Coordinates of C-alpha atoms in Angstrom, one line a residue:
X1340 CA 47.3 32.1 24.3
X1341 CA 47.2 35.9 22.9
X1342 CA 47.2 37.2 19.3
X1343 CA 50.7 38.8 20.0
X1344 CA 51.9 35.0 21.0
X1345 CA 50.5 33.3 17.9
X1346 CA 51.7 36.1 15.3
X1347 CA 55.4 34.9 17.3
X1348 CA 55.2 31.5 16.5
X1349 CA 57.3 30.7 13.6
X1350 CA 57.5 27.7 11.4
X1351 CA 60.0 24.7 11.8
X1352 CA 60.9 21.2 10.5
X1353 CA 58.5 19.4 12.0
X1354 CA 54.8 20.3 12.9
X1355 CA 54.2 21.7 16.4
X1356 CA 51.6 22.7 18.7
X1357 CA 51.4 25.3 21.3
X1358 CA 48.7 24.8 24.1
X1359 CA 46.4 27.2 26.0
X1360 CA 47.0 27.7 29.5
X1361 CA 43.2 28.8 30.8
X1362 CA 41.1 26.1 28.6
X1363 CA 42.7 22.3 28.4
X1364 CA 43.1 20.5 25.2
X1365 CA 42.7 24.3 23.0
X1366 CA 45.8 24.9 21.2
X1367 CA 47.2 25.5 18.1
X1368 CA 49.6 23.6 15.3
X1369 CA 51.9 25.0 13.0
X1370 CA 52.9 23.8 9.8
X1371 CA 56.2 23.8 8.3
X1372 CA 54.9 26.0 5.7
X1373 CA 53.4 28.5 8.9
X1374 CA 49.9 27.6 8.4
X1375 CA 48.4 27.6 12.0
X1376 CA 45.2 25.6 12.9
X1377 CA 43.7 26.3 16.2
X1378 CA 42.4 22.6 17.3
X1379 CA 41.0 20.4 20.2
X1380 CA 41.9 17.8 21.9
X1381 CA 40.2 15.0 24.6
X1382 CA 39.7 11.9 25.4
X1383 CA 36.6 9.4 24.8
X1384 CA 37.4 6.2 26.8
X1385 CA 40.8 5.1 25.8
X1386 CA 40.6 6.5 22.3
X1387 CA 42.1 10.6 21.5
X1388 CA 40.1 12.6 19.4
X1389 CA 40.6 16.0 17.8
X1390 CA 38.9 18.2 15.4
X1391 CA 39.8 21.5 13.7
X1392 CA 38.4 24.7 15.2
X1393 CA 39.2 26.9 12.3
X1394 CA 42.5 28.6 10.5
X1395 CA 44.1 31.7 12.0
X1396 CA 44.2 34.8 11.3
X1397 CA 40.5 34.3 9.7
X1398 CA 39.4 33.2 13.0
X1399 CA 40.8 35.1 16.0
X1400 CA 41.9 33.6 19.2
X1401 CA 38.5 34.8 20.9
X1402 CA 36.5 33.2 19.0
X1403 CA 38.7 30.0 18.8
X1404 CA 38.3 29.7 22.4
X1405 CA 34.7 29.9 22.5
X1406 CA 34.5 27.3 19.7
X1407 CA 36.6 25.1 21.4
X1408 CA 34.8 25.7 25.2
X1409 CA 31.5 25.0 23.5
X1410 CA 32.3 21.5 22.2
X1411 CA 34.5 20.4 24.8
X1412 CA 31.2 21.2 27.0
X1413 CA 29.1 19.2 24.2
X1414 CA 31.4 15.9 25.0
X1415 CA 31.2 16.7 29.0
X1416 CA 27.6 16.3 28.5
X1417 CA 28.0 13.1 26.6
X1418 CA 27.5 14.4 23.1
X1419 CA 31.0 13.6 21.6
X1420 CA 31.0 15.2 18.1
X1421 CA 33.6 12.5 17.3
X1422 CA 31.1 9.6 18.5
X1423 CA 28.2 11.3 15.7
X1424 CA 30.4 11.1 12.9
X1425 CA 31.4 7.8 13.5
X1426 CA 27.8 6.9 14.1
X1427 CA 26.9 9.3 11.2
X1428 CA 29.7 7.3 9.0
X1429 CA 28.0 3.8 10.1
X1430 CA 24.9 5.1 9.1
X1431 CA 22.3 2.9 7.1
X1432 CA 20.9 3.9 3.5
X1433 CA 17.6 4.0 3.3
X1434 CA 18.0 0.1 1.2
X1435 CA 19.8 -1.2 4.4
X1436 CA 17.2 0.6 6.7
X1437 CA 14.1 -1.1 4.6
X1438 CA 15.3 -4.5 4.4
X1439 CA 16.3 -4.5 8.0
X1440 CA 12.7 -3.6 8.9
X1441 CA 11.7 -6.5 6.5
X1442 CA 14.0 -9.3 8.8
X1443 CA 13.1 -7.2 12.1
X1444 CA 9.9 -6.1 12.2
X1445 CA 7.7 -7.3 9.4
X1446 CA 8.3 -11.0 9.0
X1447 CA 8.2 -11.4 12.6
X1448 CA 5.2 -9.8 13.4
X1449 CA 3.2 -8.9 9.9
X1450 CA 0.8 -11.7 8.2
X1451 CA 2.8 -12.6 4.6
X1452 CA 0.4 -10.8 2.7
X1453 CA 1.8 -7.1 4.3
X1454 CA 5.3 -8.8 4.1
X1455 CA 4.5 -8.9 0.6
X1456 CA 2.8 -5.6 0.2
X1457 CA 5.4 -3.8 2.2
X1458 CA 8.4 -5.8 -0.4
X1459 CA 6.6 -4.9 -2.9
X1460 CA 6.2 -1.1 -2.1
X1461 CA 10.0 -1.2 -1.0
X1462 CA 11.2 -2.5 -4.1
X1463 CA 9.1 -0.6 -6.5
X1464 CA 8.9 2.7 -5.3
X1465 CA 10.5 3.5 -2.2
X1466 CA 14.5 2.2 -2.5
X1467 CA 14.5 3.1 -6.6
X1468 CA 13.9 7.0 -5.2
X1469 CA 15.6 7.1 -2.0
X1470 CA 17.7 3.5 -1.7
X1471 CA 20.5 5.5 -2.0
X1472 CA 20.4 8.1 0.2
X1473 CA 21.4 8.0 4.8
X1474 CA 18.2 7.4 6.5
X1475 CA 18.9 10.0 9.0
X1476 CA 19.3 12.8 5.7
X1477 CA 16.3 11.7 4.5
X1478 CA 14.3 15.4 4.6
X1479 CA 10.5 15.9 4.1
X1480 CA 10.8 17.7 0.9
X1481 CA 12.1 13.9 -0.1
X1482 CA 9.1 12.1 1.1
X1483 CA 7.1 15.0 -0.1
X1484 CA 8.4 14.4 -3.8
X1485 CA 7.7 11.1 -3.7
X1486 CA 4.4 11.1 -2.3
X1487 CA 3.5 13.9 -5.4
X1488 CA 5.1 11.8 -8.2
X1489 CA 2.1 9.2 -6.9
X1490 CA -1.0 11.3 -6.9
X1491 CA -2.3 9.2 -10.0
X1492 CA -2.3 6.2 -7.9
X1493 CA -3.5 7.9 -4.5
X1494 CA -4.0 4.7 -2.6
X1495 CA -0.9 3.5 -3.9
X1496 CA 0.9 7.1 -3.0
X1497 CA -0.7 6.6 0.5
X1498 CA 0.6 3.0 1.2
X1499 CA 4.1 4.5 0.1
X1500 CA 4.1 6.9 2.6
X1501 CA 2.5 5.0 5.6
X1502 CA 5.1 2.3 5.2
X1503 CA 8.0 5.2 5.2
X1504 CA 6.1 6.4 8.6
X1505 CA 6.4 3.0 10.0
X1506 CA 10.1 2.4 8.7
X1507 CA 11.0 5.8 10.3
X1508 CA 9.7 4.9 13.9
X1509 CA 11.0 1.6 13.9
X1510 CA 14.5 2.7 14.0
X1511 CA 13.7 6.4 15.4
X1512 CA 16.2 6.4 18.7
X1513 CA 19.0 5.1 16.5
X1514 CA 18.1 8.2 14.1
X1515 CA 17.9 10.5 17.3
X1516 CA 21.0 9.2 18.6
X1517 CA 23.1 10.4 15.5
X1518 CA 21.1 13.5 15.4
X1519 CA 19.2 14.9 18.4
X1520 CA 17.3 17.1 16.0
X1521 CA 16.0 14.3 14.2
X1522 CA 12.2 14.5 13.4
X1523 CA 10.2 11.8 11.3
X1524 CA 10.4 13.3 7.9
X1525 CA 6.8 12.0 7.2
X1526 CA 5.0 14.3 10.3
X1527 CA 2.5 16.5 9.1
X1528 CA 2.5 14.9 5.5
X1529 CA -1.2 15.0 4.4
X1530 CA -2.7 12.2 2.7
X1531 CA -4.3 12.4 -0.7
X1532 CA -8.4 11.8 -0.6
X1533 CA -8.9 8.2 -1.7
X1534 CA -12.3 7.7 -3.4
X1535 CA -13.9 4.4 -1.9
X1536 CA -15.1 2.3 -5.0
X1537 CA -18.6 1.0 -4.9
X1538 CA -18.9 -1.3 -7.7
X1539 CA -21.9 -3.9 -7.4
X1540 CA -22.4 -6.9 -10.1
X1541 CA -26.1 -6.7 -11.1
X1542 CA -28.1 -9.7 -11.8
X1543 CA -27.7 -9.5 -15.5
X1544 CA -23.9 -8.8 -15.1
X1545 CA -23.7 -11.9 -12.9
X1546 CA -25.0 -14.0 -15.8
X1547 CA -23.1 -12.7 -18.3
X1548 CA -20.1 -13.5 -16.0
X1549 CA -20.9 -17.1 -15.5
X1550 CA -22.2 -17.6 -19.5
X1551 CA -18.0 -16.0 -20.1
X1552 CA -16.8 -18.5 -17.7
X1553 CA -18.4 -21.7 -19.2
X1554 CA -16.9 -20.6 -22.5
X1555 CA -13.5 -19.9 -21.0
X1556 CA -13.9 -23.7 -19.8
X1557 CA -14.6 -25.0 -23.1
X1558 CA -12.5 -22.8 -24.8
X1559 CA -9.1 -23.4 -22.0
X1560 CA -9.5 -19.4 -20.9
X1561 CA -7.4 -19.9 -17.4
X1562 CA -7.1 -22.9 -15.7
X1563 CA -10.0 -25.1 -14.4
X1564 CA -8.1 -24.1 -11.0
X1565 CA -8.4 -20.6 -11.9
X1566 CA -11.6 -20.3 -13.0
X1567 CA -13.1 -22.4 -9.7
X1568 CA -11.1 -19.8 -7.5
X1569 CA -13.3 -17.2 -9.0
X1570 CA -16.1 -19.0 -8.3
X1571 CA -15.8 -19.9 -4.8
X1572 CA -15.0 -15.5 -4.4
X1573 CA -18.7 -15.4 -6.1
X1574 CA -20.1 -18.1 -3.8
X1575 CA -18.4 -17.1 -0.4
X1576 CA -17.8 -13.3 -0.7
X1577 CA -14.4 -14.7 1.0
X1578 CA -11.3 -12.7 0.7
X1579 CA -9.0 -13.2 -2.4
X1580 CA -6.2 -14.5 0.1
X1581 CA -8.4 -16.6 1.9
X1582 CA -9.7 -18.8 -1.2
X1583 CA -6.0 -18.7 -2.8
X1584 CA -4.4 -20.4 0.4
X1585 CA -7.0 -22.4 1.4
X1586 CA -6.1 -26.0 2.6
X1587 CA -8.1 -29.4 2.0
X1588 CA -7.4 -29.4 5.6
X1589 CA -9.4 -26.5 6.2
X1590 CA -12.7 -27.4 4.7
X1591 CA -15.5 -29.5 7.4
X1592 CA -17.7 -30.8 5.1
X1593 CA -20.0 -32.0 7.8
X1594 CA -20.4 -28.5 9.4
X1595 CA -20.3 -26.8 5.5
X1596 CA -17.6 -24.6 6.1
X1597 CA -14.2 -23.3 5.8
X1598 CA -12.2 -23.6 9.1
X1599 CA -10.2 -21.1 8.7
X1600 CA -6.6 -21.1 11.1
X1601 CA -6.1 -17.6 10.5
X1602 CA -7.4 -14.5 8.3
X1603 CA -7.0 -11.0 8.1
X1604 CA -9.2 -11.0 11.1
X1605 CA -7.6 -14.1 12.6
X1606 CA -9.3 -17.7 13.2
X1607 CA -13.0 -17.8 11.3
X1608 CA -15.3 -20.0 9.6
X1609 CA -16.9 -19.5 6.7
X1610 CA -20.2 -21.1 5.8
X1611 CA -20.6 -23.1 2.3
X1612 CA -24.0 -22.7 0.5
X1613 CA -24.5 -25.1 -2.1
X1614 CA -23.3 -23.9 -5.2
X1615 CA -20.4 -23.4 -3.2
X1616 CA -20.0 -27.0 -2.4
X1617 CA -20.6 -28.1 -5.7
X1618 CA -17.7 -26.2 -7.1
X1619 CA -15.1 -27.7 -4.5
X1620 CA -16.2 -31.2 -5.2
X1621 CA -15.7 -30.2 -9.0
X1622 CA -11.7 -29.6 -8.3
X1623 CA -9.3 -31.9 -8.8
X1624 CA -7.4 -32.4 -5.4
X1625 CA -3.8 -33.3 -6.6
X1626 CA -1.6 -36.0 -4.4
X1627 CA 1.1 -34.5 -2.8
X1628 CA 0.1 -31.2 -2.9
X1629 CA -2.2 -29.3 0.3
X1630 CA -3.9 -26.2 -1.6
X1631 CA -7.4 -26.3 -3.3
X1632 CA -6.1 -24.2 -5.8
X1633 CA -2.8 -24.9 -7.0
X1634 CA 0.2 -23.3 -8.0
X1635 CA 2.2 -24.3 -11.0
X1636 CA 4.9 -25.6 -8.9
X1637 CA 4.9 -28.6 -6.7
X1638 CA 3.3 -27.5 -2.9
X1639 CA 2.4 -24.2 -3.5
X1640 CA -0.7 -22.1 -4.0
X1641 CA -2.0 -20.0 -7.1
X1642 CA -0.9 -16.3 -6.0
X1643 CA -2.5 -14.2 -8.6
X1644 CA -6.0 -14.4 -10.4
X1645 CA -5.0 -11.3 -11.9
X1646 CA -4.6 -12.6 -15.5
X1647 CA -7.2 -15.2 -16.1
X1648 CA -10.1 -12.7 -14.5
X1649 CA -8.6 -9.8 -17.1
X1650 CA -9.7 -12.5 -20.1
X1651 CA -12.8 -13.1 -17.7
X1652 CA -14.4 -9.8 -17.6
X1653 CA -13.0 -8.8 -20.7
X1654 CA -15.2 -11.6 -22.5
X1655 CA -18.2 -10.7 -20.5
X1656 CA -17.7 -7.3 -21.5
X1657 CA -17.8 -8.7 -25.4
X1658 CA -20.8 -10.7 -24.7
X1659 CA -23.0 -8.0 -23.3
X1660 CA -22.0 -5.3 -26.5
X1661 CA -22.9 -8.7 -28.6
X1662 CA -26.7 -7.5 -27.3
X1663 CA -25.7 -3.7 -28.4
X1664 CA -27.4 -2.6 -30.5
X1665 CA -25.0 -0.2 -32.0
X1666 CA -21.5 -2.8 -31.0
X1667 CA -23.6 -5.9 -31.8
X1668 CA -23.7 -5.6 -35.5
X1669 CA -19.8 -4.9 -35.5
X1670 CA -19.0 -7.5 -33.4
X1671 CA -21.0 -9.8 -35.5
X1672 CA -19.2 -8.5 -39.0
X1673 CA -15.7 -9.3 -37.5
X1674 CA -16.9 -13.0 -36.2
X1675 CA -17.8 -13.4 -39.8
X1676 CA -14.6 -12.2 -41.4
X1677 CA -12.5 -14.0 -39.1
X1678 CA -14.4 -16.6 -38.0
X1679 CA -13.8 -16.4 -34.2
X1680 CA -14.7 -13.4 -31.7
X1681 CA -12.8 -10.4 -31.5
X1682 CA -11.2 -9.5 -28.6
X1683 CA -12.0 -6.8 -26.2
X1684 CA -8.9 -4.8 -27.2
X1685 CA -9.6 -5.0 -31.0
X1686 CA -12.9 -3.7 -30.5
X1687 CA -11.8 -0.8 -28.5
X1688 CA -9.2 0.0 -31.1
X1689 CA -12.0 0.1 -33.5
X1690 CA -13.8 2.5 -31.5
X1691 CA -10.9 4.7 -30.6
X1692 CA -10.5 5.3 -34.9
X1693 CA -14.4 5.6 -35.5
X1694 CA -14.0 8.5 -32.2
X1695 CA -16.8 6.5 -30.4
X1696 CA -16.7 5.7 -26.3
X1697 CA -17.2 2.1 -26.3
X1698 CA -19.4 1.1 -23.0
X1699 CA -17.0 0.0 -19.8
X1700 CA -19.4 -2.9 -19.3
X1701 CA -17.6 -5.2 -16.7
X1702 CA -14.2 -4.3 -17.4
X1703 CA -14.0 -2.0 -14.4
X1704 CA -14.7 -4.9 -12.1
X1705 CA -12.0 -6.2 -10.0
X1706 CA -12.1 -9.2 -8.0
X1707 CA -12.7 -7.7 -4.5
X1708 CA -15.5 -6.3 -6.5
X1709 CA -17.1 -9.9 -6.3
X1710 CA -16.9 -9.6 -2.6
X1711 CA -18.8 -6.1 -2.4
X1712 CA -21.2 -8.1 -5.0
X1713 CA -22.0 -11.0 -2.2
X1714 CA -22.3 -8.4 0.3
X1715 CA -25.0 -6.6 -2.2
X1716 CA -27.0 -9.5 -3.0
X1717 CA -27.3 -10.5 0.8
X1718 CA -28.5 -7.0 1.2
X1719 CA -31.2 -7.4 -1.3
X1720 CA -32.2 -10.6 -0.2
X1721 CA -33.3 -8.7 3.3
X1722 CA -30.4 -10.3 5.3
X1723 CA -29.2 -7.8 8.6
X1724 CA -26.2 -6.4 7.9
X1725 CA -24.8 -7.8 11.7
X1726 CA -25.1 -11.2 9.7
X1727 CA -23.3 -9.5 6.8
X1728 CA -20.8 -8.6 8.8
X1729 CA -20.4 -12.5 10.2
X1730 CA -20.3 -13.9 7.1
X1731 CA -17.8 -11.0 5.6
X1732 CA -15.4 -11.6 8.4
X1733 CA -15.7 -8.2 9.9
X1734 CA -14.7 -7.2 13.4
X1735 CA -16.1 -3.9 13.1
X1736 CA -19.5 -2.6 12.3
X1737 CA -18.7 0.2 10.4
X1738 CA -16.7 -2.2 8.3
X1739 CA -20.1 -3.6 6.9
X1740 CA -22.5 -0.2 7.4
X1741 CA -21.0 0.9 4.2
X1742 CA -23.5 -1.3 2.4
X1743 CA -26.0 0.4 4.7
X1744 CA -27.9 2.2 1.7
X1745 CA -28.3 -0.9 0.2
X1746 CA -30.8 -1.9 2.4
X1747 CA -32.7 1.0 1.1
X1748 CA -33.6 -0.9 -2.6
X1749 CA -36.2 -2.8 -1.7
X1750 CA -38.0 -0.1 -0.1
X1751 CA -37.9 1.9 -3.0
X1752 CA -39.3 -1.2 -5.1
X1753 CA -42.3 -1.8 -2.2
X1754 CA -43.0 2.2 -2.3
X1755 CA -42.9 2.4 -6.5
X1756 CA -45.4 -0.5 -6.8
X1757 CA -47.6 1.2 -3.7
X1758 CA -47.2 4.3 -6.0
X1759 CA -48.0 2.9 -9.2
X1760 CA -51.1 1.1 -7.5
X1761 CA -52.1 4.2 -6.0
X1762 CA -51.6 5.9 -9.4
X1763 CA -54.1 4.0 -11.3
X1764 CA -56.4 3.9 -8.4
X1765 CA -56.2 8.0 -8.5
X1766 CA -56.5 8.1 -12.4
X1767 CA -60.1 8.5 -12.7
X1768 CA -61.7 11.8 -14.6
X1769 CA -60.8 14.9 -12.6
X1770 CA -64.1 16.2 -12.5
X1771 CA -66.1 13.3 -11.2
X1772 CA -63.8 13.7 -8.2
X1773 CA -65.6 14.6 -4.6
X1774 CA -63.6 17.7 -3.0
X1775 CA -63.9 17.1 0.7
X1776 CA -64.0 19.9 3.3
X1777 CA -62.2 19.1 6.5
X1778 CA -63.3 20.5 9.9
X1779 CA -61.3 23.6 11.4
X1780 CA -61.6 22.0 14.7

């Protein structure tokens, strides 16, 4: 096939073709309006395929040719064009991707709280900014964006793109297979720093907490159900999970434990003190239903504390400015004008229009924080943090040496009374004092 051939070839009726003799299945159609389209032709199994090389004159017969040679020598080596863009067509958005890996991967082999967490993620962040869009087109500068448009949450923001890392590898051969230059758009991605919370409950914080919780029972703050969940996380410094789907099944009362099937950390028993006791006999076990603490529908669990430990803390955050001495006397006026205590939110309104910073008291406490608050009273009392560590449920030690410079309080306390002794001992009139002369040798 030469230029001089192709400038010869005139229009007709009816589409032709006209076929090169040194490379098989290059040719070139013409239109019956003399448009001429150099294409290619094979076979893949018993199917014909064909795809457009380019339009002449614009592209000459030269370079046809060596358009045509190189992907006829793409499907020899068994990467049919054709094949990709059906696979390519087929592809799966990023929705169909996600909630595959749900049904595949996660379900099957995931405990139901990371089902949940990883649902959760899915639906809230992850399909409203990519749902939409082929998996395999999904570019860094994608997951980039969304990883940015989370940096006020950066836990949050890392969880996103963790999950997106595992999504990506679960179905990264099918990816490759569309497109052999494929790479896992979240390589190389760095995480933002996540600041690890260390929030203890003092003493005095604990008893304001329990003081808000016998009003919240006389007043009907939460449910009785609730409010002995909350309890039992005080008491056992168990996981929020663990207490939420615990089973009268699970509990031994002779041993003083709950025998726990399965955890975060798998099987595990964890041992009752007891105040602990006390509150499970306090709750009502309800017939036909399996849960200590129970959801409002028939067989099913409470899943959230979320709510009745906001009006928890909140409260106890109320009761300790009551001993303010600057909040008290407000607080006091507006239980006197309206004859019931003002709520947490009224009284931070109040000092938002005055232009005063009203103390955080508890309301920064969140309820793992009454986990890290068993762990820190343990510590105090002089228990080894390897027995800390059994009674968290940790499988690794550097899980439970964060509370390592805890154990450092009490020596402080021992060396300031040593010091203070030592003080007064010390304090007598400088100038009755005996100056001692040490030896040289």
């Amino acid at each position: 096939m030469t230029k001089r051939l192709i400038d010869s070839l005139k229009p007709t009726e009816q589409e032709y073709a006209v076929w090169d003799d040194e490379l098989k299945g290059f040719g070139i159609r013409i239109s019956p309006k003399g448009n001429k389209t150099f294409q290619v032709y094979w076979r893949a199994g018993k199917r014909e395929r064909k795809r457009k090389v380019g339009r002449y004159p614009p592209m000459t017969v030269d370079q046809a040719r060596k358009a045509a040679f190189e992907l006829l020598s793409d499907v020899e080596n068994g990467n049919d064009p054709a094949v990709k863009q059906d696979l390519l067509r087929k592809a799966e958005t990023m929705t169909e991707l996600g909630n595959r890996f749900l049904i595949e991967h996660s379900i099957p082999h995931n405990k139901e709280k990371t089902v949940y967490e990883n649902r959760h993620l899915l639906d809230r962040f992850i399909f409203p900014a990519l749902g939409k869009v082929k998996a395999v087109d999904v570019a860094k500068s994608d997951v980039r964006r969304l990883h940015q448009s989370l940096k006020d949450t950066p836990y949050q923001a890392n969880r996103v793109l963790a999950l997106l890392s595992k999504i990506f590898n679960f179905t990264a051969d099918d990816l490759y297979e569309i497109r052999h230059d494929w790479r896992n758009p979240t390589d190389r991605l760095q995480k933002f720093k996540e600041e690890k919370r260390k929030r203890y409950l003092s003493q005095q914080e604990l008893q304001i907490i329990s003081k808000a919780m016998h009003i919240a029972e006389r007043e009907n703050i939460g449910t009785p159900h609730a409010l002995a969940a909350l309890r039992l996380l005080i008491f056992t410094g168990a996981r929020k999970s663990e207490i939420l789907s615990l089973k009268w099944d699970y509990i031994n009362w002779d041993r003083r434990c709950f025998a726990l099937p399965d955890s975060k950390t798998g099987a595990k028993d964890i041992p009752l003190s007891p105040p602990a006791l006390e509150v499970l006999s306090s709750i009502e076990k309800l017939k036909d239903n399996p849960y200590v603490i129970v959801g409002k529908n028939p067989q099913t669990h409470m899943d959230d504390l979320g709510p009745t430990w906001r009006r928890i803390r909140n409260l106890a955050t109320i009761l300790m400015l009551e001993e303010d001495e600057i909040w008290g006397p407000v607080i006091e006026k507006i239980k006197q004008e309206n004859n019931t205590r003002p709520s947490l939110q009224t009284v931070t309104r109040i000092a938002d229009q005055k232009g005063y910073t009203l103390p955080t008291g508890i309301a920064d406490v969140r309820v793992h924080d009454l986990r890290h608050s068993f762990a820190s009273i343990a510590v105090g009392a002089g228990i080894p943090l390897p027995l800390i560590g059994g009674l968290l449920g940790h499988t690794q030690t550097q899980t439970t040496a964060r509370y390592a410079h805890l154990e450092a309080e009490p020596l402080h306390q021992a060396t300031n009374t040593i010091g203070r002794h030592l003080q007064a001992a010390m304090a007598d009139d400088e100038t009755s004092a005996e100056i001692i002369q040490f030896s040289k040798q």
